[in-house]
């Protein structure tokens, strides 16, 4: 096959690499199927870097929330029946917030004073990014090398190994920072046919400051031939959801194209607009992947490949085997959240005590 999809996960600890890779592939398949499109065979590789920051992966079968390896948001097939949130007011608020931050960070004095605050904020709220910038590997690497260097080497080696293929990179959350960092630091990498960023924090001032970037418009890496940015307006990590006004086009006139999507992922009644499995199953993501797999292929060869692969899916059911190999604990009923404004609950609590 002449093309490959490379996935890069985001913040926090994850399940083991094999399970996470299966869940990404299942989500991509469910997204394409849900969009009414036909799947095509494709190579998929996952850049897994959680093992550099955490001694053990999360375990999907653990039900004790207090266990250190408890997985709070496992893979799940999202349902399109969930009503989309009305985001018109929210988009206006986020646009206004972006305008205010843009004005503030144009002043060098404010930008410099923000440096210490941003470092403390990253350490407390975005520890993985802080460790990426300043930490050293403490697990599975006896040399104790800088985390940033090891992750960059992994991605560079992966991309160069597939330099003869058309490459699509799908980067979630901090994965988009890693991609941008690597592409700007290593200009001789192969061309990236398609870059899809999901829930990206690339527009956040604190992160740009620590990447030694100014808050002026930034250049799109030269290797990128097409860039689409997906963001749910309720995703707090991607509150600056529009990257098109933050990045200048590269020499090929390529700049980010923004898409606001509805991340329908929920687990036990709680919505998570930043979840990767929800992003992968959106119609926008499915359409971009489908177009990448079909681009520049002869119609007859494409039709034959499509029909043969869908027969293979029907007969051998590889995705069913993936689910069996990567089981998910059953989803319990939505939990009833007590409200401090519910007088009856407060009264009952007082009587019991």
Coordinates of C-alpha atoms in Angstrom, one line a residue:
X1 CA 0.0 0.0 0.0
X2 CA 1.3 3.4 -1.0
X3 CA 0.0 5.4 1.9
X4 CA 0.1 5.3 5.7
X5 CA -1.7 7.0 8.6
X6 CA 0.4 7.9 11.6
X7 CA -1.4 8.6 14.9
X8 CA 0.1 10.6 17.8
X9 CA -1.7 10.5 21.1
X10 CA -2.1 13.4 23.6
X11 CA -1.6 14.2 27.2
X12 CA -1.7 11.9 30.3
X13 CA -1.1 8.2 30.7
X14 CA -2.6 5.7 28.3
X15 CA -3.3 2.0 28.0
X16 CA -0.6 -0.1 26.4
X17 CA 0.5 0.6 22.9
X18 CA -1.3 -2.3 21.2
X19 CA -4.6 -1.6 22.9
X20 CA -4.5 2.1 22.1
X21 CA -3.6 1.4 18.5
X22 CA -6.6 -1.0 18.2
X23 CA -8.9 1.6 19.7
X24 CA -7.7 4.3 17.3
X25 CA -8.3 1.9 14.3
X26 CA -11.7 1.0 15.6
X27 CA -12.7 4.6 16.0
X28 CA -11.5 5.4 12.5
X29 CA -13.5 2.5 11.2
X30 CA -16.6 3.5 13.1
X31 CA -16.3 7.1 11.9
X32 CA -16.1 6.1 8.2
X33 CA -18.9 3.6 8.6
X34 CA -21.1 6.1 10.4
X35 CA -20.5 8.7 7.7
X36 CA -21.8 6.2 5.1
X37 CA -18.4 5.7 3.4
X38 CA -16.6 2.5 2.5
X39 CA -13.4 1.5 4.2
X40 CA -10.2 1.0 2.3
X41 CA -7.1 -0.9 3.4
X42 CA -4.5 1.3 5.0
X43 CA -1.4 0.9 7.1
X44 CA -1.7 2.5 10.5
X45 CA 1.1 3.2 13.0
X46 CA 0.8 4.9 16.4
X47 CA 3.6 7.0 17.9
X48 CA 3.4 5.9 21.5
X49 CA 5.3 8.1 24.0
X50 CA 3.4 7.7 27.3
X51 CA 5.9 5.0 28.3
X52 CA 8.6 7.7 28.6
X53 CA 6.7 9.5 31.4
X54 CA 4.8 6.8 33.2
X55 CA 6.2 3.5 34.6
X56 CA 3.0 1.4 33.8
X57 CA 0.1 1.8 31.3
X58 CA -3.5 2.2 32.4
X59 CA -5.5 -1.0 32.7
X60 CA -9.0 -0.9 31.1
X61 CA -10.4 -3.7 33.3
X62 CA -9.9 -1.9 36.6
X63 CA -13.1 -0.6 38.1
X64 CA -11.7 1.0 41.3
X65 CA -11.5 4.7 40.6
X66 CA -8.9 5.1 43.3
X67 CA -6.5 2.7 41.7
X68 CA -3.5 4.5 40.1
X69 CA -3.9 2.6 36.9
X70 CA -7.7 3.3 36.6
X71 CA -8.8 4.3 33.1
X72 CA -11.5 6.9 33.3
X73 CA -12.4 7.3 29.5
X74 CA -11.9 4.0 27.5
X75 CA -12.8 3.5 23.9
X76 CA -16.5 3.6 23.0
X77 CA -18.5 3.8 19.8
X78 CA -20.2 7.2 19.9
X79 CA -23.9 7.5 19.0
X80 CA -25.1 10.1 16.5
X81 CA -28.4 10.4 18.4
X82 CA -26.8 12.8 20.9
X83 CA -28.1 16.3 20.2
X84 CA -25.5 18.8 19.1
X85 CA -24.9 21.6 21.5
X86 CA -25.9 25.1 20.4
X87 CA -22.4 26.8 20.2
X88 CA -23.2 30.1 18.6
X89 CA -22.9 32.1 21.8
X90 CA -19.9 30.1 22.9
X91 CA -18.1 30.7 19.6
X92 CA -18.7 34.5 20.0
X93 CA -17.2 34.3 23.5
X94 CA -14.2 32.3 22.4
X95 CA -13.5 34.7 19.5
X96 CA -13.7 37.6 21.9
X97 CA -11.3 35.8 24.3
X98 CA -8.8 35.2 21.5
X99 CA -9.0 38.9 20.5
X100 CA -8.2 40.0 24.0
X101 CA -5.2 37.6 24.4
X102 CA -3.9 38.6 21.0
X103 CA -3.8 42.2 22.1
X104 CA -2.2 41.5 25.4
X105 CA 0.5 39.3 24.1
X106 CA 1.6 41.8 21.5
X107 CA 3.1 43.9 24.3
X108 CA 6.6 42.6 25.1
X109 CA 6.5 43.6 28.7
X110 CA 3.3 41.6 29.4
X111 CA 4.7 38.7 27.4
X112 CA 7.9 38.6 29.4
X113 CA 6.1 38.9 32.8
X114 CA 3.9 36.0 31.7
X115 CA 6.9 33.7 31.4
X116 CA 7.2 32.7 35.0
X117 CA 3.5 32.3 35.4
X118 CA 3.2 30.2 32.3
X119 CA 5.9 27.8 33.5
X120 CA 4.2 27.4 36.9
X121 CA 0.8 26.9 35.1
X122 CA 2.3 24.2 32.8
X123 CA 3.8 22.4 35.8
X124 CA 0.6 22.2 37.7
X125 CA -2.0 21.8 34.9
X126 CA -0.1 20.4 31.9
X127 CA 2.6 18.3 33.6
X128 CA 3.2 16.2 30.5
X129 CA 4.0 19.2 28.4
X130 CA 6.3 20.5 31.1
X131 CA 8.1 17.2 31.2
X132 CA 8.3 17.2 27.4
X133 CA 10.0 20.5 27.5
X134 CA 12.2 20.1 30.6
X135 CA 12.2 16.5 31.8
X136 CA 14.2 13.4 31.3
X137 CA 13.1 9.9 30.7
X138 CA 12.9 7.9 33.9
X139 CA 11.3 4.8 32.6
X140 CA 12.3 2.2 29.9
X141 CA 15.4 4.3 29.1
X142 CA 18.5 3.7 31.2
X143 CA 20.4 6.7 29.7
X144 CA 17.9 9.2 31.2
X145 CA 17.8 11.3 28.1
X146 CA 15.7 14.4 27.5
X147 CA 12.1 13.4 26.9
X148 CA 11.7 15.9 24.0
X149 CA 14.7 14.5 22.2
X150 CA 13.6 10.8 22.5
X151 CA 10.1 11.6 21.3
X152 CA 11.4 13.6 18.4
X153 CA 13.8 10.8 17.4
X154 CA 10.9 8.3 17.4
X155 CA 8.8 10.4 15.1
X156 CA 11.6 11.3 12.8
X157 CA 12.6 7.6 12.5
X158 CA 9.0 6.6 11.8
X159 CA 8.5 9.3 9.1
X160 CA 11.8 8.5 7.4
X161 CA 11.0 4.8 7.4
X162 CA 7.9 5.6 5.3
X163 CA 9.4 8.3 3.1
X164 CA 8.2 6.5 -0.1
X165 CA 4.6 6.6 0.9
X166 CA 2.0 9.3 1.2
X167 CA 1.8 10.2 4.8
X168 CA -1.2 11.3 6.8
X169 CA -0.5 12.4 10.4
X170 CA -3.4 12.5 12.9
X171 CA -2.3 14.3 16.0
X172 CA -4.5 14.7 19.1
X173 CA -4.0 17.4 21.8
X174 CA -0.3 17.5 22.7
X175 CA 0.4 15.3 19.7
X176 CA -0.1 18.4 17.5
X177 CA 2.6 20.2 19.5
X178 CA 5.0 17.3 19.0
X179 CA 4.3 17.3 15.2
X180 CA 4.9 21.0 14.9
X181 CA 8.0 20.9 17.0
X182 CA 9.5 18.0 15.0
X183 CA 8.6 19.5 11.6
X184 CA 10.1 22.8 12.4
X185 CA 13.2 21.4 14.0
X186 CA 13.9 18.8 11.2
X187 CA 13.2 20.5 7.8
X188 CA 14.5 17.6 5.7
X189 CA 11.7 15.2 6.7
X190 CA 9.4 13.7 4.0
X191 CA 6.4 15.6 2.8
X192 CA 3.2 15.3 4.9
X193 CA 0.4 14.7 2.4
X194 CA -2.3 15.5 5.1
X195 CA -2.1 16.7 8.7
X196 CA -5.2 16.4 10.9
X197 CA -5.0 18.1 14.3
X198 CA -7.7 17.4 16.8
X199 CA -8.3 19.3 20.0
X200 CA -5.0 21.1 19.5
X201 CA -3.6 23.6 22.0
X202 CA -1.3 25.2 19.5
X203 CA -3.1 28.5 19.8
X204 CA -2.4 28.8 23.6
X205 CA 0.0 31.6 24.6
X206 CA 1.6 29.6 27.4
X207 CA 2.6 26.8 25.2
X208 CA 3.9 29.0 22.4
X209 CA 6.0 30.9 25.0
X210 CA 7.6 27.7 26.2
X211 CA 8.3 26.6 22.6
X212 CA 10.3 29.8 22.2
X213 CA 7.8 31.2 19.8
X214 CA 6.5 34.7 19.8
X215 CA 2.8 35.4 19.8
X216 CA 2.9 36.8 16.3
X217 CA 1.7 34.7 13.4
X218 CA 3.8 31.5 13.0
X219 CA 4.9 29.9 9.8
X220 CA 3.3 26.6 8.7
X221 CA 6.0 23.9 8.5
X222 CA 7.2 23.5 4.9
X223 CA 6.6 19.7 4.7
X224 CA 2.8 20.0 5.1
X225 CA 0.8 19.9 1.9
X226 CA -2.6 20.0 3.5
X227 CA -3.6 20.8 7.1
X228 CA -7.1 20.5 8.7
X229 CA -7.7 21.4 12.3
X230 CA -10.8 19.9 14.1
X231 CA -12.0 21.4 17.4
X232 CA -15.2 21.1 19.5
X233 CA -16.1 24.5 20.9
X234 CA -16.6 22.9 24.3
X235 CA -13.1 21.4 24.3
X236 CA -11.3 23.5 26.9
X237 CA -7.8 22.4 25.7
X238 CA -8.6 23.8 22.3
X239 CA -10.3 27.0 23.5
X240 CA -8.4 28.9 20.8
X241 CA -10.1 26.7 18.3
X242 CA -9.1 28.7 15.2
X243 CA -5.6 28.2 14.0
X244 CA -6.0 29.7 10.6
X245 CA -5.5 33.2 12.0
X246 CA -2.4 32.1 14.0
X247 CA -0.3 30.5 11.3
X248 CA 1.0 32.0 8.1
X249 CA 1.0 29.9 4.9
X250 CA 4.2 28.1 4.0
X251 CA 5.9 28.3 0.6
X252 CA 3.3 26.1 -0.9
X253 CA 0.5 28.4 0.3
X254 CA -0.7 25.8 2.8
X255 CA -2.2 27.0 6.1
X256 CA -4.6 25.4 8.6
X257 CA -8.2 25.0 7.6
X258 CA -10.4 25.1 10.7
X259 CA -13.4 22.8 11.3
X260 CA -15.7 23.1 14.3
X261 CA -17.1 19.6 15.1
X262 CA -19.3 17.9 17.6
X263 CA -17.4 15.4 19.7
X264 CA -20.2 13.1 20.9
X265 CA -18.1 11.0 23.3
X266 CA -19.7 10.3 26.6
X267 CA -18.9 7.8 29.4
X268 CA -21.3 7.0 32.2
X269 CA -23.3 10.1 31.4
X270 CA -20.4 12.5 31.4
X271 CA -19.5 14.3 28.1
X272 CA -15.8 14.7 27.1
X273 CA -15.4 17.1 24.2
X274 CA -11.6 16.5 24.2
X275 CA -11.7 12.7 23.9
X276 CA -9.8 11.3 20.9
X277 CA -12.2 8.5 20.2
X278 CA -15.0 11.0 19.8
X279 CA -12.9 13.2 17.4
X280 CA -11.9 10.2 15.3
X281 CA -15.6 9.3 14.8
X282 CA -16.7 12.7 13.7
X283 CA -18.0 13.0 10.1
X284 CA -15.4 15.6 9.3
X285 CA -12.5 13.4 10.3
X286 CA -14.0 10.4 8.4
X287 CA -14.4 12.5 5.3
X288 CA -10.8 13.7 5.4
X289 CA -9.4 10.2 5.9
X290 CA -11.6 8.8 3.1
X291 CA -10.5 11.5 0.7
X292 CA -6.8 10.8 1.6
X293 CA -7.3 7.1 0.9
X294 CA -9.0 7.7 -2.4
X295 CA -6.9 10.6 -3.8
X296 CA -5.0 10.0 -7.0
X297 CA -6.2 6.5 -7.5
X298 CA -7.6 5.0 -10.7
X299 CA -11.4 4.7 -10.5
X300 CA -11.4 1.0 -11.6
X301 CA -8.6 0.0 -9.3
X302 CA -10.3 1.9 -6.5
X303 CA -13.6 0.2 -7.0
X304 CA -12.0 -3.3 -7.1
X305 CA -9.9 -2.6 -4.0
X306 CA -12.9 -1.2 -2.2
X307 CA -15.2 -4.2 -2.9
X308 CA -12.5 -6.8 -2.1
X309 CA -11.7 -5.1 1.2
X310 CA -15.3 -4.8 2.3
X311 CA -15.7 -8.5 1.5
X312 CA -12.7 -9.2 3.6
X313 CA -14.2 -7.2 6.4
X314 CA -17.5 -9.2 6.2
X315 CA -15.8 -12.6 6.1
X316 CA -12.9 -12.2 8.5
X317 CA -14.2 -9.4 10.7
X318 CA -10.8 -8.0 11.7
X319 CA -12.3 -5.2 13.7
X320 CA -14.4 -7.7 15.7
X321 CA -11.1 -9.4 16.6
X322 CA -9.6 -6.1 17.6
X323 CA -12.5 -5.6 20.0
X324 CA -12.0 -9.0 21.5
X325 CA -8.3 -8.4 21.9
X326 CA -8.8 -5.1 23.6
X327 CA -11.8 -5.5 25.8
X328 CA -13.4 -2.5 27.6
X329 CA -15.1 -2.7 31.0
X330 CA -18.9 -2.4 30.9
X331 CA -20.2 1.1 31.1
X332 CA -22.2 1.6 34.3
X333 CA -25.4 3.7 34.5
X334 CA -25.0 7.5 34.6
X335 CA -24.3 8.7 38.1
X336 CA -26.6 11.0 39.8
X337 CA -24.8 14.1 40.7
X338 CA -25.9 15.9 43.9
X339 CA -26.5 19.6 43.6
X340 CA -25.9 22.1 46.3
X341 CA -29.1 23.9 45.1
X342 CA -31.3 20.9 45.7
X343 CA -33.0 21.6 49.0
X344 CA -34.6 18.2 49.3
X345 CA -31.3 16.4 49.0
X346 CA -29.8 18.8 51.7
X347 CA -32.7 18.2 54.0
X348 CA -32.5 14.4 53.6
X349 CA -28.7 14.6 54.3
X350 CA -29.4 16.6 57.5
X351 CA -31.9 14.1 58.8
X352 CA -29.6 11.1 58.2
X353 CA -26.8 12.8 60.1

